[in-house]
CSV table of C-alpha atoms and ligand atoms in Angstrom, one decimal:
chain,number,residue,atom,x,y,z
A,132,UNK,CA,100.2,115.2,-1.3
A,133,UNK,CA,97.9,116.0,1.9
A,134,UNK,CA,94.6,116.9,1.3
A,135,UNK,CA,93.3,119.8,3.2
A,136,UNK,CA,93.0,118.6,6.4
A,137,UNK,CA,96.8,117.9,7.3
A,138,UNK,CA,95.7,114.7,9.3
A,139,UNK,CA,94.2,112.9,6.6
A,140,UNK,CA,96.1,111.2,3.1
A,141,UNK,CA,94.1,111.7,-0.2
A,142,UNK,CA,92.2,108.7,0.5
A,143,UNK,CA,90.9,110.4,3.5
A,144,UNK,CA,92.6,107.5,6.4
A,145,UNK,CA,94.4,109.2,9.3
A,146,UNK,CA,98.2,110.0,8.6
A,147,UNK,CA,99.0,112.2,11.9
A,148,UNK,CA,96.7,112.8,14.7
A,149,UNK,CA,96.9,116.7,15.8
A,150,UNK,CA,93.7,117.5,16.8
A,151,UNK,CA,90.1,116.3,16.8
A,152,UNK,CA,88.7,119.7,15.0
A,153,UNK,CA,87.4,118.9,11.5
A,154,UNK,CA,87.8,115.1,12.0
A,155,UNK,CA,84.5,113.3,11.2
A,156,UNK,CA,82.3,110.6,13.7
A,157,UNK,CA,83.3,108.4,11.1
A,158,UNK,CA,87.0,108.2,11.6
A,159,UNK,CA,86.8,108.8,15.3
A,160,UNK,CA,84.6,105.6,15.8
A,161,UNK,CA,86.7,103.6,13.7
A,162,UNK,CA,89.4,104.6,16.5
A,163,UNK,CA,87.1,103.4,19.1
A,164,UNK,CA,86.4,100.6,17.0
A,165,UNK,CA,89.8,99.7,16.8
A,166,UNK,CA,90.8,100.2,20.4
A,167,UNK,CA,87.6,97.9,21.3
A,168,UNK,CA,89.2,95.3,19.4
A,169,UNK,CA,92.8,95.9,20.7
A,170,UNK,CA,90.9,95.3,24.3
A,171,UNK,CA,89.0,92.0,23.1
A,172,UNK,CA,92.0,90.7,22.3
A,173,UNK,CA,94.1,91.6,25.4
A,174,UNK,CA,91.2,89.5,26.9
A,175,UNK,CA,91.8,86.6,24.8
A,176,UNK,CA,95.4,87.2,26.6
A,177,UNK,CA,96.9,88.0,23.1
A,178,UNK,CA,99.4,90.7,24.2
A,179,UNK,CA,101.2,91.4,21.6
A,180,UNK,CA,100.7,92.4,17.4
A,181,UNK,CA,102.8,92.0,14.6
A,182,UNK,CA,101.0,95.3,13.0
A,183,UNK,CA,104.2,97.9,13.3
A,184,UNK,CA,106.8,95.5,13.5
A,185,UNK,CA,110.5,97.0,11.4
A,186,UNK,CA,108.3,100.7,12.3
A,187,UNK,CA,110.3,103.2,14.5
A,188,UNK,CA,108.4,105.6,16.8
A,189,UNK,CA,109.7,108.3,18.7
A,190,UNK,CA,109.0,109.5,22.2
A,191,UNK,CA,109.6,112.9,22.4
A,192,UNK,CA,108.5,114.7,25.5
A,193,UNK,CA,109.0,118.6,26.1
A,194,UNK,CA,106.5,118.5,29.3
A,195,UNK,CA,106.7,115.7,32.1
A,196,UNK,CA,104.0,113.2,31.9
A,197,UNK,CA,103.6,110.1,33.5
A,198,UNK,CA,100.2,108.5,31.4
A,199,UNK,CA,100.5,109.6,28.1
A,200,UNK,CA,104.6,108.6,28.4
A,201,UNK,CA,104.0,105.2,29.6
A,202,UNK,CA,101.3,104.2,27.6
A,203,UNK,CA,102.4,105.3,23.9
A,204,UNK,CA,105.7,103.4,25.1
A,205,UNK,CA,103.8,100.1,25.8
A,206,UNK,CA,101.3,101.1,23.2
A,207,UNK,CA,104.1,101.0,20.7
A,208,UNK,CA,106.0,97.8,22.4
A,209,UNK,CA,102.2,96.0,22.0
A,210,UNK,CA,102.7,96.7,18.4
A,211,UNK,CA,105.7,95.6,18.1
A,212,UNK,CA,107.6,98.5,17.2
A,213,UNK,CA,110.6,99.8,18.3
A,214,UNK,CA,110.3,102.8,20.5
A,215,UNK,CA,113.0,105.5,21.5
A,216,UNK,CA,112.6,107.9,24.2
A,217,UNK,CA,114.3,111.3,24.1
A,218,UNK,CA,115.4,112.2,27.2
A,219,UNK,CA,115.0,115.8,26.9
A,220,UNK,CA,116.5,116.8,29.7
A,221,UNK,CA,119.9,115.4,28.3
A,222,UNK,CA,118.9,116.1,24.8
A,223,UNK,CA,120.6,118.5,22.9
A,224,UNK,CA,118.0,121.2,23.5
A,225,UNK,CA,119.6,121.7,26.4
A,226,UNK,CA,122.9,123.2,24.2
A,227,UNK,CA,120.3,125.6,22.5
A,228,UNK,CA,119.1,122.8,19.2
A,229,UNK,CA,116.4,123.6,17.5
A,230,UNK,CA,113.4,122.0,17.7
A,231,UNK,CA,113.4,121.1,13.7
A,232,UNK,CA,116.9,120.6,14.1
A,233,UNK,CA,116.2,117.7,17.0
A,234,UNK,CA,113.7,116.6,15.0
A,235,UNK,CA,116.1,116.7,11.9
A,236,UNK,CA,118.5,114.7,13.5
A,237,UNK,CA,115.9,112.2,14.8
A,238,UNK,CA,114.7,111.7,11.3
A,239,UNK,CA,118.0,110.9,10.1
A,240,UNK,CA,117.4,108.1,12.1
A,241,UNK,CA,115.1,106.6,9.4
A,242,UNK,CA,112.2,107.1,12.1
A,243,UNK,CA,108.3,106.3,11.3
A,244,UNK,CA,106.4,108.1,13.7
A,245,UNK,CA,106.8,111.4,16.6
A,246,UNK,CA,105.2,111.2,19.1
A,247,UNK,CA,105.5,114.6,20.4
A,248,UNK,CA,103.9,116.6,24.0
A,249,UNK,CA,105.5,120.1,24.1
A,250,UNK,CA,104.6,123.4,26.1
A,251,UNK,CA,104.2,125.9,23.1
A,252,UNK,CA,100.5,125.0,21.0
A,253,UNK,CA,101.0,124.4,17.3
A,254,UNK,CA,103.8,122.3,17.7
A,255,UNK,CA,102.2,118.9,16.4
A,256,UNK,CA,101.0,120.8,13.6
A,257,UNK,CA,104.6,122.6,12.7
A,258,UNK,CA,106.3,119.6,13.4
A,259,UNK,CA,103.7,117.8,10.6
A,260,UNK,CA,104.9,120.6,8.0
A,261,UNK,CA,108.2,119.9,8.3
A,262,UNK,CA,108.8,116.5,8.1
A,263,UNK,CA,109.0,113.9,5.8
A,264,UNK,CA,105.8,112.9,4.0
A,265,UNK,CA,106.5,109.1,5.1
A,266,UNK,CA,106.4,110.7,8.9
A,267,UNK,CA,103.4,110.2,11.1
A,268,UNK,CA,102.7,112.6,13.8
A,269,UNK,CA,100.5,112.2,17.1
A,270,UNK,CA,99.5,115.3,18.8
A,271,UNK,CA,100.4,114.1,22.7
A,272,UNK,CA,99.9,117.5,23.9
A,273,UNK,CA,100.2,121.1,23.2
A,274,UNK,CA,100.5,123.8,25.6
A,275,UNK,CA,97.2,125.1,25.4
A,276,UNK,CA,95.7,123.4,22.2
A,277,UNK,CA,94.7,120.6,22.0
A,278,UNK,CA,95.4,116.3,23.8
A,279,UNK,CA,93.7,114.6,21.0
A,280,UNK,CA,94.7,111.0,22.6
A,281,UNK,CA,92.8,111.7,25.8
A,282,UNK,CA,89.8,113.0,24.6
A,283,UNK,CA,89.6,109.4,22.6
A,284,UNK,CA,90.6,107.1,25.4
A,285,UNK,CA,87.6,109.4,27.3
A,286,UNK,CA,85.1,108.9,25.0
A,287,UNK,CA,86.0,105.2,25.0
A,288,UNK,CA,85.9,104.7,28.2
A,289,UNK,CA,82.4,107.0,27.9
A,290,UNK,CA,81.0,104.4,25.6
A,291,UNK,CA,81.8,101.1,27.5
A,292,UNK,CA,79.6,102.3,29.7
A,293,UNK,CA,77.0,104.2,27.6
A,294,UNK,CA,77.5,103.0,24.6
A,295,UNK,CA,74.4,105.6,22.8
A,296,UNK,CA,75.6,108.9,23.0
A,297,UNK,CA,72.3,110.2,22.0
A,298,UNK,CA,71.0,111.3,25.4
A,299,UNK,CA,74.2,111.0,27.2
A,300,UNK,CA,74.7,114.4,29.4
A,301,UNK,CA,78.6,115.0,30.3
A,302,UNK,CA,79.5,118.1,32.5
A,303,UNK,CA,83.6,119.4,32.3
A,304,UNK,CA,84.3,120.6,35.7
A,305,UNK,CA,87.3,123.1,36.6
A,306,UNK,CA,89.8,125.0,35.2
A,307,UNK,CA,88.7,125.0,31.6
A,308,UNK,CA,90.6,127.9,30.8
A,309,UNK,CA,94.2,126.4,30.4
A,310,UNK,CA,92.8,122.7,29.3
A,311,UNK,CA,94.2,121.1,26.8
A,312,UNK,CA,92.1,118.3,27.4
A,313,UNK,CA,88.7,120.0,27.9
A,314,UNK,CA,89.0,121.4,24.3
A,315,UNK,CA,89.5,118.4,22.7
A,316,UNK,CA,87.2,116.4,24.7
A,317,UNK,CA,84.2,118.9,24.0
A,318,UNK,CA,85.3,118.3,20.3
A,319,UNK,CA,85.0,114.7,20.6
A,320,UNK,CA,81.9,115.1,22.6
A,321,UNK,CA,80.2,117.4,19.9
A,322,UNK,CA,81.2,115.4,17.1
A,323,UNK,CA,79.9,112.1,18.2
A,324,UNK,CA,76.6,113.3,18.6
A,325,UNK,CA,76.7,113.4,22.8
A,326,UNK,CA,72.9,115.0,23.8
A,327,UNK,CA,74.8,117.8,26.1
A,328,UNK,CA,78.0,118.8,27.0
A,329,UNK,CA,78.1,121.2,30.1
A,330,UNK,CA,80.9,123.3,31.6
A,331,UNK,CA,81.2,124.2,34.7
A,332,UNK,CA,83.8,126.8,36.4
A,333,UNK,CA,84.2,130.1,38.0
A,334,UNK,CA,84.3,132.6,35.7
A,335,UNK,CA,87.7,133.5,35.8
A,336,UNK,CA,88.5,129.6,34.2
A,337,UNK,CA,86.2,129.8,31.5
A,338,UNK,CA,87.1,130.8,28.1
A,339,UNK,CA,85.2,134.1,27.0
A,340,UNK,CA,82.2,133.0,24.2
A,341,UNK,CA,82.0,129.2,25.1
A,342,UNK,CA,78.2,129.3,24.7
A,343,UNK,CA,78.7,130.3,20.9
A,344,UNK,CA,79.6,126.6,20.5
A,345,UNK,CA,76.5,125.8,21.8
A,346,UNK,CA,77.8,124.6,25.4
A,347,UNK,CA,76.3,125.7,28.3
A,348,UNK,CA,78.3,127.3,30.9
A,349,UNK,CA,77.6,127.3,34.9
A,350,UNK,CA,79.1,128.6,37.4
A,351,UNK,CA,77.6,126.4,40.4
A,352,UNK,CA,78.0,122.9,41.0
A,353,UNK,CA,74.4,122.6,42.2
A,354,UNK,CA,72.7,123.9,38.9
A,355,UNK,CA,75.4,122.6,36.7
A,356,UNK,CA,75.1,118.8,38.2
A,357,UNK,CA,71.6,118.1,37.9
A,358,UNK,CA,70.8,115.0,35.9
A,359,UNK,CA,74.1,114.7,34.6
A,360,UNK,CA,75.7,110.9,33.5
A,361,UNK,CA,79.0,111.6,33.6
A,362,UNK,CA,81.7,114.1,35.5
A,363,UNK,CA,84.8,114.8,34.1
A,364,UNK,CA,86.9,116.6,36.9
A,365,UNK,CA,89.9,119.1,35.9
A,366,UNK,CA,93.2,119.7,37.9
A,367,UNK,CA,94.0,123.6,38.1
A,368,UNK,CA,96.4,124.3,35.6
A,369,UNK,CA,98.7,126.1,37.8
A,370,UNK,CA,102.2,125.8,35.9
A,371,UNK,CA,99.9,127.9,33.3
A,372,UNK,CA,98.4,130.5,35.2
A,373,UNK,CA,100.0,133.9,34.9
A,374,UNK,CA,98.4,135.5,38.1
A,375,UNK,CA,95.8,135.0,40.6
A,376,UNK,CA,92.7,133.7,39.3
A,377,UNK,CA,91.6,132.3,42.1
A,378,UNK,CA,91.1,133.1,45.7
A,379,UNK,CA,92.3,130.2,47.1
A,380,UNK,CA,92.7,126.4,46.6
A,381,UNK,CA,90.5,125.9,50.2
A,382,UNK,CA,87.8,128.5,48.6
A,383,UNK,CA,87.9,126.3,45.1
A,384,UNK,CA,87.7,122.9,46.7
A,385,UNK,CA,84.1,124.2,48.9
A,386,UNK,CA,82.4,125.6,45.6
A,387,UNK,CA,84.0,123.2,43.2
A,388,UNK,CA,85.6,119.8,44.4
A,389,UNK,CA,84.0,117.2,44.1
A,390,UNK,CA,83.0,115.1,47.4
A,391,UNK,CA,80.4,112.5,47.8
A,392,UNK,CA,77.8,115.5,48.5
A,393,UNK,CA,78.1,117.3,45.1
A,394,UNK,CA,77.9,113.9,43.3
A,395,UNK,CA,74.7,113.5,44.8
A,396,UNK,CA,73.9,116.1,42.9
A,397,UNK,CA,74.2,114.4,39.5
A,398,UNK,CA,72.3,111.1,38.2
A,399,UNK,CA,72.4,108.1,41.0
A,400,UNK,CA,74.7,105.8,38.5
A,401,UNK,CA,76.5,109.0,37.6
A,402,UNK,CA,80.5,108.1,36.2
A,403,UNK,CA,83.1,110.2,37.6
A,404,UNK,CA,86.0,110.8,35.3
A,405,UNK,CA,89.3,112.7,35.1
A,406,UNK,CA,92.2,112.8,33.0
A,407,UNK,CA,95.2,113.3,35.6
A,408,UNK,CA,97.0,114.2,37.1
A,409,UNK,CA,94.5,114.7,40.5
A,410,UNK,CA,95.2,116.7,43.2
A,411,UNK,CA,93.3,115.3,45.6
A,412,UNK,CA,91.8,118.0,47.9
A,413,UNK,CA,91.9,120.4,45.4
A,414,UNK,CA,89.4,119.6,42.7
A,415,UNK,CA,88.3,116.0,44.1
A,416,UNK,CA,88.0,114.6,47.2
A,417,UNK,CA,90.2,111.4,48.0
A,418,UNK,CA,86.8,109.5,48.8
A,419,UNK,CA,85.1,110.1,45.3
A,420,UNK,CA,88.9,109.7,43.3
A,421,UNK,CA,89.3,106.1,45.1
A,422,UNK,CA,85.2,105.3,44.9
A,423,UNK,CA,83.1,103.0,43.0
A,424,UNK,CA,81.9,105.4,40.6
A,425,UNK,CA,85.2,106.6,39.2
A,426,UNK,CA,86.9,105.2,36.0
A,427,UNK,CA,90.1,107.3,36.4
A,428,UNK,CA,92.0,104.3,36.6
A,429,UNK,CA,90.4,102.7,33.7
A,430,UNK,CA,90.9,105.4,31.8
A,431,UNK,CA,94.6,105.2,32.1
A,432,UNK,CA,94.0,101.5,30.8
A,433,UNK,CA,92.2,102.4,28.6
A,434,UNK,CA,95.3,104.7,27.0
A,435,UNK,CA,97.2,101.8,26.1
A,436,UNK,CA,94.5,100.1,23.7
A,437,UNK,CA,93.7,103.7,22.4
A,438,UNK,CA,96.7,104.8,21.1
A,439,UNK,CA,97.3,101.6,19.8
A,440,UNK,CA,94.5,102.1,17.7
A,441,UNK,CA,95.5,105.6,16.6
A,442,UNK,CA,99.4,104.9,15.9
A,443,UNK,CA,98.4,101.6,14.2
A,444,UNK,CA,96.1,103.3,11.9
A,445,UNK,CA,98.0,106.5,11.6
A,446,UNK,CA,101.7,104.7,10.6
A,447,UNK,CA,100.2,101.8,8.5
A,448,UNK,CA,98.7,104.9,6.2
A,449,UNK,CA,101.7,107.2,6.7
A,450,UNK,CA,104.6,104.8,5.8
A,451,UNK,CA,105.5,104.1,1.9
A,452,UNK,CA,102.8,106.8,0.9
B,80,CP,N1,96.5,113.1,31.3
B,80,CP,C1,97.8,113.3,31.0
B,80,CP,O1,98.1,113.9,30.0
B,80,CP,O2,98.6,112.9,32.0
B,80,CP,P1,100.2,112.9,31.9
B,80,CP,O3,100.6,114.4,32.0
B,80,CP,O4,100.7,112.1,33.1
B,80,CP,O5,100.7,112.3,30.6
């Protein structure tokens, strides 16, 4: 029996991870908490854990990814699990299967865990609904919705660096219309207590009503910028965009891009942060991508210990209840 949050058993411990709406600071920092000793370890050059050894997890990729891919799949080999990967371009979706009935098939497989990224939002969640209860799910992005697994390994890699939130002041830069990522990173943001959380963005790549959730929206990097900790930079969602809402890339780049004069704009020891893929050029400027304020690398490190943390938790809950 769920409770009413889908994500959460009876006993209120993860058992899928869909989204980061209605999940409490509590849970979320035992994530990072988790993760943080995942890293610790790796330090101590301890590689590998027993923890999901016998489990099964799925890959199961609708959209192309290169991070989120590669990490869950060392992720998951760190853990000791077994890990398939559907090729979905020579699945059977291709010959017009279902998605339940790929997913159907893959459970005959006596599988443990989906980890599923697919174009249409809601996915995750219909994919949770009808599967068996023994079945953990992990939201690894859905078309619109929601990329619960970046906005944790962001707010990780947020806190080893600023580690109270309390005054922090994080600005979301870009096309936050189409973001997947922005949405749940705002969530994350909000629920573990960050001071402010700003967007910035022309108009036309801002969601109507953002301020209702008590976010301040700008539409100039200047204003926007100003005392500001941490940047997170978003790519142009192009393959979403279903006409011109821009003028140009050129025109985007002068008002929005960042380069090493618009960082000025921010705090001195500002943190410069984005989830990938860049385009560089178009939203940030090679100089500031490849420079010593930017995490983005770290932040794909950063993945691996993350969803470590999250399957770990998620599948040791999920399995036998
Ligand atoms: N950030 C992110 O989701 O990247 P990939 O599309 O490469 O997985």
């Amino acid at each position: 029996m769920m409770n009413q949050n889908l994500q959460l058993n009876n006993e209120g411990h993860l058992k899928h991870f869909l989204t980061i709406e209605g999940l409490s600071a509590k849970i979320l920092n035992e994530i990072l908490d988790t993760a943080e000793s995942f890293v610790s370890m790796s330090q101590q050059q301890v590689q590998k854990f027993p923890l999901l050894r016998g489990k099964t997890i799925v890959n199961l990729f609708f959209e192309n990814s290169t991070r989120t891919r590669s990490t869950f799949e060392l992720a998951a080999t760190r853990l000791s699990a077994d890990i398939l990967n559907v090729d979905i371009a020579t699945s059977a979706t291709s010959k017009g299967e279902s998605l339940l009935d790929t997913i159907n098939t893959l459970e005959a497989m006596h599988v443990d865990m989906f980890v599923v990224r697919h174009p249409l939002s809601g996915a995750a969640h219909f994919i949770a609904q009808h599967t068996s209860p023994h079945i953990s799910i992990i939201n690894a992005g859905d078309g619109q919705h929601a990329h619960p697994t970046q906005a944790m390994l962001d707010v990780f890699t947020i806190r080893q660096h600023h580690p109270d939130f309390s005054q922090l002041k994080v600005a979301i830069v870009g096309d936050i219309l189409h973001s997947r990522v922005a949405r749940s990173q705002i969530q994350a943001l909000n629920t573990l207590g960050v001071k402010e959380v700003r967007l910035i963005a022309p108009k036309t790549l801002l969601p109507a009503h953002v301020e209702s959730l008590g976010i301040r929206a700008y539409h100039d990097m200047k204003q926007g910028l100003d005392d500001i900790d941490v940047i997170i930079m978003l790519r142009l969602q192009k393959e979403r965009m279903n006409s011109a809402f821009l003028a140009s890339e050129s025109e985007y780049f002068k008002c929005f891009g960042l380069t090493e004069e618009k960082l000025k704009l921010a705090k001195k020891d500002a943190l410069v942060m984005h989830p990938g893929p860049i385009n560089r050029g178009v939203e940030i400027a090679s100089s500031v991508a490849d420079g010593n304020k930017s995490l983005i690398l770290k932040q794909v490190s950063n993945g691996i210990a993350v969803r470590m943390a999250i399957m770990s938790m998620a599948i040791q809950v999920g399995v036998g209840k």
